[in-house]
XYZ file of C-alpha atoms in Angstrom:
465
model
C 0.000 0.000 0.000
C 2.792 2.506 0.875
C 4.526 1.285 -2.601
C 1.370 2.861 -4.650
C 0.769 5.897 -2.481
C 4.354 6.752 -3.595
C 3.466 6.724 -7.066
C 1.030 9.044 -6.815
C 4.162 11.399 -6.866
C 5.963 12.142 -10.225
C 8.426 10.145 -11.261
C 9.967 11.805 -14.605
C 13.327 11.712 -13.896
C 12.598 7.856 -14.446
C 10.576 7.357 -17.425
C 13.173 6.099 -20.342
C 16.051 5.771 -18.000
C 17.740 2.648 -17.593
C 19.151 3.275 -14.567
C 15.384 3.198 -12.959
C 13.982 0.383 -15.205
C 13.391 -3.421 -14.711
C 12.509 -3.824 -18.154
C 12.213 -2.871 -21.728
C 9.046 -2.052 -23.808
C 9.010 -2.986 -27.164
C 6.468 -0.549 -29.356
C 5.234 -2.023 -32.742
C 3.826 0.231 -34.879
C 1.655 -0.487 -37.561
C 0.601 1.656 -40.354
C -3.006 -0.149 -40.708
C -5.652 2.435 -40.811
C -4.444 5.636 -40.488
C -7.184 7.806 -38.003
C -7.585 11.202 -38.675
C -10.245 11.746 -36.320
C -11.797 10.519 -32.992
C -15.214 9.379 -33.915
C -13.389 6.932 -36.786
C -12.739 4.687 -34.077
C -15.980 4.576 -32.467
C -16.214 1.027 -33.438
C -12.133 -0.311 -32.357
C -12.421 -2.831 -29.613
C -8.928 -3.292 -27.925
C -7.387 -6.528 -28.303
C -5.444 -8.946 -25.773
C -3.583 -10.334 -28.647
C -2.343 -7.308 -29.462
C -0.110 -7.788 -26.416
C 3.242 -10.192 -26.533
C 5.484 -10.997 -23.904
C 9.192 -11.897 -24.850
C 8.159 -15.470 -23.219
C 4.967 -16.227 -25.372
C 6.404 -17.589 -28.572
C 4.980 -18.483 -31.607
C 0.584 -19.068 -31.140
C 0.116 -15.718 -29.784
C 2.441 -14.502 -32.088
C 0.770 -15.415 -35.384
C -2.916 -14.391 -33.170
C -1.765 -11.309 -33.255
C -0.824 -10.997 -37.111
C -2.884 -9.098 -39.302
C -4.866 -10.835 -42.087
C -3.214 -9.421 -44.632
C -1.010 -10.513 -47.827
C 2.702 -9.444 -47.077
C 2.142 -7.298 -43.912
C 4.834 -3.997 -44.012
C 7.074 -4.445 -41.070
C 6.306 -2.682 -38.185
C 8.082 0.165 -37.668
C 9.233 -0.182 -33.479
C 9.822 1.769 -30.829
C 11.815 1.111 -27.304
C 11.805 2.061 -23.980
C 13.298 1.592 -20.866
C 10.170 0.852 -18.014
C 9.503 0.189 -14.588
C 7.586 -2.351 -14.172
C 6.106 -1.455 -10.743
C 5.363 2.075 -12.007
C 2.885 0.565 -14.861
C 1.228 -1.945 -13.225
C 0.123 0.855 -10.488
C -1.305 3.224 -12.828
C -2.467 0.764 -15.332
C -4.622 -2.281 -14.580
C -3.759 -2.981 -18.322
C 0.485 -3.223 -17.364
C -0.454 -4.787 -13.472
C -2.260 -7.788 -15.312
C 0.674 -8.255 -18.175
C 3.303 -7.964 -16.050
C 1.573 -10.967 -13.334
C 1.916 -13.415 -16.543
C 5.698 -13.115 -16.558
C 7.225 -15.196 -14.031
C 11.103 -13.603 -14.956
C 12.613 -11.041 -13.363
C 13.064 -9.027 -16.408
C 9.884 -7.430 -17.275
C 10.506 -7.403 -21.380
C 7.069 -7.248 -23.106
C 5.606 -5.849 -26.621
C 2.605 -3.798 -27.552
C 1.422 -3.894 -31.022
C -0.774 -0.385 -31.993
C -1.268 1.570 -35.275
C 0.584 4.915 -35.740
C -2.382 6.981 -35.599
C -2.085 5.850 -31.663
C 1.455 6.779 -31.472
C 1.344 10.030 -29.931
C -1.407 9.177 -27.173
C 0.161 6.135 -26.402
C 3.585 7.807 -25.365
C 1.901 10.693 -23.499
C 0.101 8.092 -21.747
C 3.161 6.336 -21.145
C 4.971 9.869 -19.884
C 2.056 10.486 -17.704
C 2.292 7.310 -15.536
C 5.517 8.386 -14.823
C 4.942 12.077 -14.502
C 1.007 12.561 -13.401
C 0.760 15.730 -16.172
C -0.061 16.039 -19.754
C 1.820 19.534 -19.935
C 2.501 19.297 -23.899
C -1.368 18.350 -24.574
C -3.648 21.309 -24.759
C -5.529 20.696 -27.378
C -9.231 18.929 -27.541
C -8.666 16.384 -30.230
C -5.685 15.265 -29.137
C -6.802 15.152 -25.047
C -9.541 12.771 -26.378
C -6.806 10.596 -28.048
C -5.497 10.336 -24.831
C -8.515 9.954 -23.384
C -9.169 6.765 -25.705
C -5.778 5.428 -24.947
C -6.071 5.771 -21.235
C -9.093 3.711 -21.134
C -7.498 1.012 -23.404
C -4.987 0.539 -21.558
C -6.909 1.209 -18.196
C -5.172 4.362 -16.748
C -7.934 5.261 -14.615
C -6.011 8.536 -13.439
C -4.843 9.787 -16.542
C -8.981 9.605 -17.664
C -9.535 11.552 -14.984
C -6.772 13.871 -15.840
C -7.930 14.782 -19.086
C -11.710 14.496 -18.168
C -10.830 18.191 -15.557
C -8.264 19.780 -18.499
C -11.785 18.987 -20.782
C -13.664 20.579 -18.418
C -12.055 23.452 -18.095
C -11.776 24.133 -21.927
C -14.544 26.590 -22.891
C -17.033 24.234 -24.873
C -17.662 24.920 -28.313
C -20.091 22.993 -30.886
C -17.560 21.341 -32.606
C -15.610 19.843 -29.604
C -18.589 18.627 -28.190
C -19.317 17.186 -31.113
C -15.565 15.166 -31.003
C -16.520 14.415 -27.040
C -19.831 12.730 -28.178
C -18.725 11.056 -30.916
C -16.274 9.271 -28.385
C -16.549 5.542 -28.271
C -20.059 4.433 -26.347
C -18.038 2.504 -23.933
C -16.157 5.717 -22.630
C -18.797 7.347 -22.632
C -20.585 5.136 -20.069
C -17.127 5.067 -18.088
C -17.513 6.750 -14.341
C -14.563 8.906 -14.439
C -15.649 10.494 -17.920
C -19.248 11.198 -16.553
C -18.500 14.912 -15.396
C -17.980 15.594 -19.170
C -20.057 13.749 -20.608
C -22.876 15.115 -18.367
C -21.362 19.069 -19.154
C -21.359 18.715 -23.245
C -25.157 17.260 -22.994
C -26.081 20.496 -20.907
C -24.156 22.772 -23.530
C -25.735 20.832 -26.072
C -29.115 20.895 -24.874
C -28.811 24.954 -24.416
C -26.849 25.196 -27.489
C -30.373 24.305 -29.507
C -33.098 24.701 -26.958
C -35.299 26.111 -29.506
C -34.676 23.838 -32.332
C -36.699 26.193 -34.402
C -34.543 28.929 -34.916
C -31.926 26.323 -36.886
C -31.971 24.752 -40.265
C -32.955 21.341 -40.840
C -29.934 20.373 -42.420
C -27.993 21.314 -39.153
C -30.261 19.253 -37.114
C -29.975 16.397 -39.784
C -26.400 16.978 -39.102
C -26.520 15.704 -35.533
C -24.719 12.466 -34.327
C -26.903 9.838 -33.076
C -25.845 10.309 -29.138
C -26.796 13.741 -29.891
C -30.651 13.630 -31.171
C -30.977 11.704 -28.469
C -29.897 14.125 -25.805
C -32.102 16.539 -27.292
C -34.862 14.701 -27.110
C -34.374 13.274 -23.677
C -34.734 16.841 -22.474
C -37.485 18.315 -20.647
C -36.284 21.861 -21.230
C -36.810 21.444 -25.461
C -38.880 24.465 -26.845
C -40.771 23.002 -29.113
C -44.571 23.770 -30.305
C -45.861 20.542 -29.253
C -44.437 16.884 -29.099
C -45.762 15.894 -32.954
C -42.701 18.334 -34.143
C -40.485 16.268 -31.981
C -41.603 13.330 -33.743
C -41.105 14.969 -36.931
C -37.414 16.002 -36.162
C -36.540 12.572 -34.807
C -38.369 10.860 -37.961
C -36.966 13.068 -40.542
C -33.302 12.562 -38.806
C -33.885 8.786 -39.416
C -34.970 8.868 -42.525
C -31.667 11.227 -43.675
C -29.431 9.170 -41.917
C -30.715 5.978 -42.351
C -32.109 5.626 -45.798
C -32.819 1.647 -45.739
C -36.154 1.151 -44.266
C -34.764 -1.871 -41.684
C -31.772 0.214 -40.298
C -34.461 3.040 -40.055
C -37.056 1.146 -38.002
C -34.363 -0.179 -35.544
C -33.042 3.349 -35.135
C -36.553 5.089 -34.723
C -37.038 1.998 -32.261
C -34.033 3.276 -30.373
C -35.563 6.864 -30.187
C -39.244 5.658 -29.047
C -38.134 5.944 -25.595
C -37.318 9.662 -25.781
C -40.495 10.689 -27.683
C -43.723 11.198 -24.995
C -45.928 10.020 -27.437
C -49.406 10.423 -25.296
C -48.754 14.455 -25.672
C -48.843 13.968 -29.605
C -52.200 14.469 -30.919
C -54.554 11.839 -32.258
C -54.326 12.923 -35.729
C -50.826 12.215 -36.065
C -50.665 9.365 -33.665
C -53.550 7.763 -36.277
C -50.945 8.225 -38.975
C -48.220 6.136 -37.200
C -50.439 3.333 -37.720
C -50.793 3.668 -41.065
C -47.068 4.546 -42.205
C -44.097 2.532 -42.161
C -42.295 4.042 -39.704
C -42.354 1.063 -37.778
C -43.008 -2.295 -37.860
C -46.968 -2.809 -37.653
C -46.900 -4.339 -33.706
C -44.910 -2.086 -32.656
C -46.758 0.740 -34.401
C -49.870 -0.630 -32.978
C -48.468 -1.044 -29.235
C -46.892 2.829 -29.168
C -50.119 4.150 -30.406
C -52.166 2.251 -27.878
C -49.658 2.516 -24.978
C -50.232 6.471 -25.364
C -54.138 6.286 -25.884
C -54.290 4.796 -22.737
C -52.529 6.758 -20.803
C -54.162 9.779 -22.353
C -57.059 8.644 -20.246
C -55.175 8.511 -17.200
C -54.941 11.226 -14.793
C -51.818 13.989 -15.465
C -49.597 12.523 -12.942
C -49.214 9.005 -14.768
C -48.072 11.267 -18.174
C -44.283 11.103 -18.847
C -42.990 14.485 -18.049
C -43.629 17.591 -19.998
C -41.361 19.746 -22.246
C -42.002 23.572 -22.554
C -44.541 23.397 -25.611
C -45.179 26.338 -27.316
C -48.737 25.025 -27.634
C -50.618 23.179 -24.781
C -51.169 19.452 -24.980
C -54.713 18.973 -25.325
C -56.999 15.678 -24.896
C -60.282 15.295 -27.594
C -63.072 13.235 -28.189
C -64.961 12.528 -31.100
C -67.931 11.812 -32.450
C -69.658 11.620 -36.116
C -73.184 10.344 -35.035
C -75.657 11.585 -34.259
C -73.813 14.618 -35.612
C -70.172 15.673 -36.058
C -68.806 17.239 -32.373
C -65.322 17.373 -30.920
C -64.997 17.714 -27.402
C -61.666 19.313 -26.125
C -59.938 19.059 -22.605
C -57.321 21.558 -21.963
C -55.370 22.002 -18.120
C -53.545 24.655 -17.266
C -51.256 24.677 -14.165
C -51.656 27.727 -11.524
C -48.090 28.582 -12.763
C -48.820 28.555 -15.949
C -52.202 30.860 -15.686
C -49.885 33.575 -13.228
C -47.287 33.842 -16.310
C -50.171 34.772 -18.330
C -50.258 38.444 -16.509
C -50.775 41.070 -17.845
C -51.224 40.550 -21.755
C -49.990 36.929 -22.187
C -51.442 33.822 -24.188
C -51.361 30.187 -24.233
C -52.265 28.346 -27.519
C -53.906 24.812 -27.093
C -52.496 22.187 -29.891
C -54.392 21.815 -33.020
C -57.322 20.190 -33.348
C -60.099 19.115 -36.292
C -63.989 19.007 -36.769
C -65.144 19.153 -40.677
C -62.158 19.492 -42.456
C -60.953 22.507 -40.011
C -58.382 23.130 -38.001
C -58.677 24.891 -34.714
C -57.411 25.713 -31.625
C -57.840 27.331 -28.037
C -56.975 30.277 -26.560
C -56.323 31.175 -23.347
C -55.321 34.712 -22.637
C -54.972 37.618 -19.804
C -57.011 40.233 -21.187
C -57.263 43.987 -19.636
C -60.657 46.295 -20.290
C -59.486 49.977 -21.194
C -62.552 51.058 -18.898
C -61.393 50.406 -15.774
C -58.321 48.731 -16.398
C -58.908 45.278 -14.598
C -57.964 42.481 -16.071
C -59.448 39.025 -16.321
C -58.951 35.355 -18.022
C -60.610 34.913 -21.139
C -60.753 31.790 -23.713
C -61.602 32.306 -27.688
C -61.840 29.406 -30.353
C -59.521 30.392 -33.369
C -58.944 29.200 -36.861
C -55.696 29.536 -39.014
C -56.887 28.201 -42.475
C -57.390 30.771 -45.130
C -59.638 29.264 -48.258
C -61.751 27.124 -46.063
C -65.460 26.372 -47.061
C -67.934 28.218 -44.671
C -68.413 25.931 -41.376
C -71.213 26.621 -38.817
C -70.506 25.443 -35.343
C -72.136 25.267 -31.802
C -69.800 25.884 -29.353
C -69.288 25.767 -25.418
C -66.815 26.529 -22.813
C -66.815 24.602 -19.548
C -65.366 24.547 -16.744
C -64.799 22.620 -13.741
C -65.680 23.860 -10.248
C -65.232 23.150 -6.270
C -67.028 22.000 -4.257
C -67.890 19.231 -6.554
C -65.336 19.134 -9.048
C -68.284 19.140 -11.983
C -67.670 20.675 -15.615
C -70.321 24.110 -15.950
C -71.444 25.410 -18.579
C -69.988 28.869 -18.634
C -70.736 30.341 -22.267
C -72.062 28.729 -25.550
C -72.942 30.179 -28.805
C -73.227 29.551 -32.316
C -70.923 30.580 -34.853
C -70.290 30.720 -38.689
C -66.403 30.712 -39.570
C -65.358 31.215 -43.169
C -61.351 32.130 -42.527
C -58.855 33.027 -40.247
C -60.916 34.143 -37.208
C -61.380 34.003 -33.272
C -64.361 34.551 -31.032
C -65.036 34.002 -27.515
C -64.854 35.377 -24.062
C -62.580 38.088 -22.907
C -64.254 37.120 -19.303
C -64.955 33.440 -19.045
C -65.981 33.475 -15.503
C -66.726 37.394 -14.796
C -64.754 37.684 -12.337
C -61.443 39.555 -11.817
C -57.690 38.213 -12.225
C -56.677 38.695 -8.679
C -59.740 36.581 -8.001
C -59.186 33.712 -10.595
C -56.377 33.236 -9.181
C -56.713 33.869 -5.272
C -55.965 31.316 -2.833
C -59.583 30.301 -2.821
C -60.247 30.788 -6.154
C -62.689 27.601 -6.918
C -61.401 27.227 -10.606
C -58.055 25.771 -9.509
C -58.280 21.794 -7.938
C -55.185 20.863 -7.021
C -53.594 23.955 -8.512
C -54.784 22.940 -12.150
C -57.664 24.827 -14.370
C -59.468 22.006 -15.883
C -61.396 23.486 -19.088
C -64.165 22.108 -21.541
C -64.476 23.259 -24.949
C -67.264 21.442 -27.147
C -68.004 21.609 -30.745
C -70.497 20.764 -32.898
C -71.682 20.649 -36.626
C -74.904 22.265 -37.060
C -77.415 20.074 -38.934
């Protein structure tokens, strides 16, 4: 124990010198597959044959031969090492060098050049505890990918704080997630890993202020941290499903690969806040296999009927999540549930709106509107709800209409407004003062719109005969 809290000191003076070693490392390096950049070896799986000792002779010699016609010769690489130093900084070196029963620690590593340079910073950092001559990104991760592959647990950490305290920038965090999935998972990385998801997630919070193609752009660890975040500004979880199924389909062109990947991104998507209409489409496209089309689209259906606190959790949707009903018999009506939080309604003071999702009856398309509106008489304000539509060209639809709401003591929908109506555009009508009463008093402590700090609201439309 005292032997390895020693070596958490630096030991420079010794690294190379033969006067300090016990042994000799022998460095073969291969030209196979140059790497010019760090997500080109997402895929490279470090190999125990790729390891010799002077003692193992022939078998793991040809195991460890490429399978190639006339190989180039190796270009190779010595250095003096102690073996005590290694095998406490390196679980890699401690298990090679408890296979060789001599006294001499002589062994060989077999890498390709494009490891060359992280390999002997690794190798300078057992013996000195610094990476003084790397600074920057690309070439820390190299060394990153080299410490775990040779199990250097301190020099991950190392260059997991120097990361950190890098200012991020899209393109680095780009290199860090594009990092092999095994490192990524690794404990000691997890700081980093956890920072470039938050920058990432900030970085394009509101996806719709950036092109497509940049989204399209996206590696696959990053669409889904975007889409694992709760804090995504989106106008409602259908465009979520849009980005993540137009991703797949650019990146994944062949329908199989594209069905396993969406498959993969199903668990970030909170498919019971999409709305029927599109949900109804999933069934009918190929997006997905047709069971598992049919078990998404009934998984969310049912918990669409279940109260709000069995719903995944909710982003920040530019429009409201809404739940409908409908009917064709004995006449065409749509019946629309919208809640909205306590919060939600104070953030609507004093000229503020909230815009329900989208939803159809005849061939239109409408939605709700919830809004803090002020009277010029006496300047009070109060909450109103309207019932818009955003289609121009439209042929003429007459509509009942009613806004309900639910009330204490008995937690019942009531009727508080209903009208008739014939739209023929882009229009809005309704209520300026749904439930004549003022906004301090909506929203008082015993206010009896608000059970369990949510406004539970009604709207119902029907088709005139």
């Amino acid at each position: 124990m005292e032997l390895f809290m020693d070596l958490e000191r630096a030991f420079g003076f010794g690294f190379n010198n033969v006067r300090y070693s016990d042994g000799l490392l022998r460095i073969e390096i291969t030209n196979g597959g140059e790497i010019t950049s760090v997500d080109s070896v997402q895929d490279r799986k470090r190999r125990r044959k790729d390891v010799i000792t002077n003692g193992g002779g022939g078998e793991n010699e040809k195991e460890g031969m490429s399978v190639t016609t006339n190989p180039p010769a190796p270009r190779v690489t010595e250095l003096h090492i102690n073996s005590l130093i290694l095998a406490a900084k390196s679980q890699f070196f401690y298990k090679l060098f408890g296979m060789i029963e001599s006294a001499k620690k002589d062994v060989t590593l077999r890498i390709e050049a494009s490891e060359e340079e992280a390999v002997m910073e690794l190798l300078n950092f057992m013996y000195t505890n610094s990476l003084s001559s790397v600074t920057e990104v690309p070439a820390l991760l190299r060394v990153l990918m080299a410490s775990q592959k040779f199990e250097v647990t301190s020099c991950m950490e190392y260059c997991t704080r120097v990361l950190l305290n890098i200012p991020m920038t899209l393109p680095n965090v780009f290199l860090i997630l594009r990092l092999p999935s095994s490192l990524l998972r690794a404990e000691s990385v997890r700081p980093l890993i956890y920072a470039t998801m938050d920058y990432l997630i900030m970085y394009y919070k509101d996806i719709s202020k950036f092109p497509v193609e940049e989204l399209m752009a996206l590696p696959l660890v990053g669409i889904f941290t975007l889409l694992a975040s709760n804090d995504l500004m989106i106008a409602s979880e259908d465009i979520a499903y849009e980005v993540a199924l137009k991703w797949a389909k650019t990146n994944y062109p062949v329908l199989e690969e594209r069905q396993e990947i969406l498959g993969r991104l199903t668990r970030y998507i909170r498919f019971p806040y999409m709305t029927c209409s599109r949900l109804k489409k999933i069934l009918t496209s190929d997006d997905f296999t047709p069971p598992v089309a049919y078990k998404l689209v009934m998984d969310a259906l049912f918990i669409k009927a279940e109260p709000l606190d069995h719903w995944p959790v909710e982003r920040a949707y530019t429009y409201r999540p809404i739940k409908t009903v409908e009917f064709d018999v004995p006449h065409r009506q749509c019946i629309v549930y919208l809640d909205l939080t306590r919060k939600e309604c104070h953030a609507m003071y004093p000229s503020n709106q909230i815009y329900s999702e989208k939803f159809h009856l005849g061939g239109q398309e409408f939605l709700l509107l919830a809004s803090c509106n002020k009277y010029q008489q006496n300047g009070l304000h109060s909450f109103g709800l309207s019932l818009t539509t955003q289609e121009k060209g439209q042929v003429s639809l007459t509509v009942d209409y009613e806004f309900s709401a639910r009330w204490k003591p008995t937690n019942e929908f009531f009727i508080r407004s209903k009208a008739k109506y014939k739209f023929t555009g882009v229009e809005c009508i309704g209520y300026m003062d749904l439930f004549g009463t003022t906004w301090a008093s909506f929203l008082g402590e015993y206010s009896p719109y608000f059970i369990n700090d949510v406004l539970h609201l009604r709207a119902q439309l029907s088709i005139c005969p």
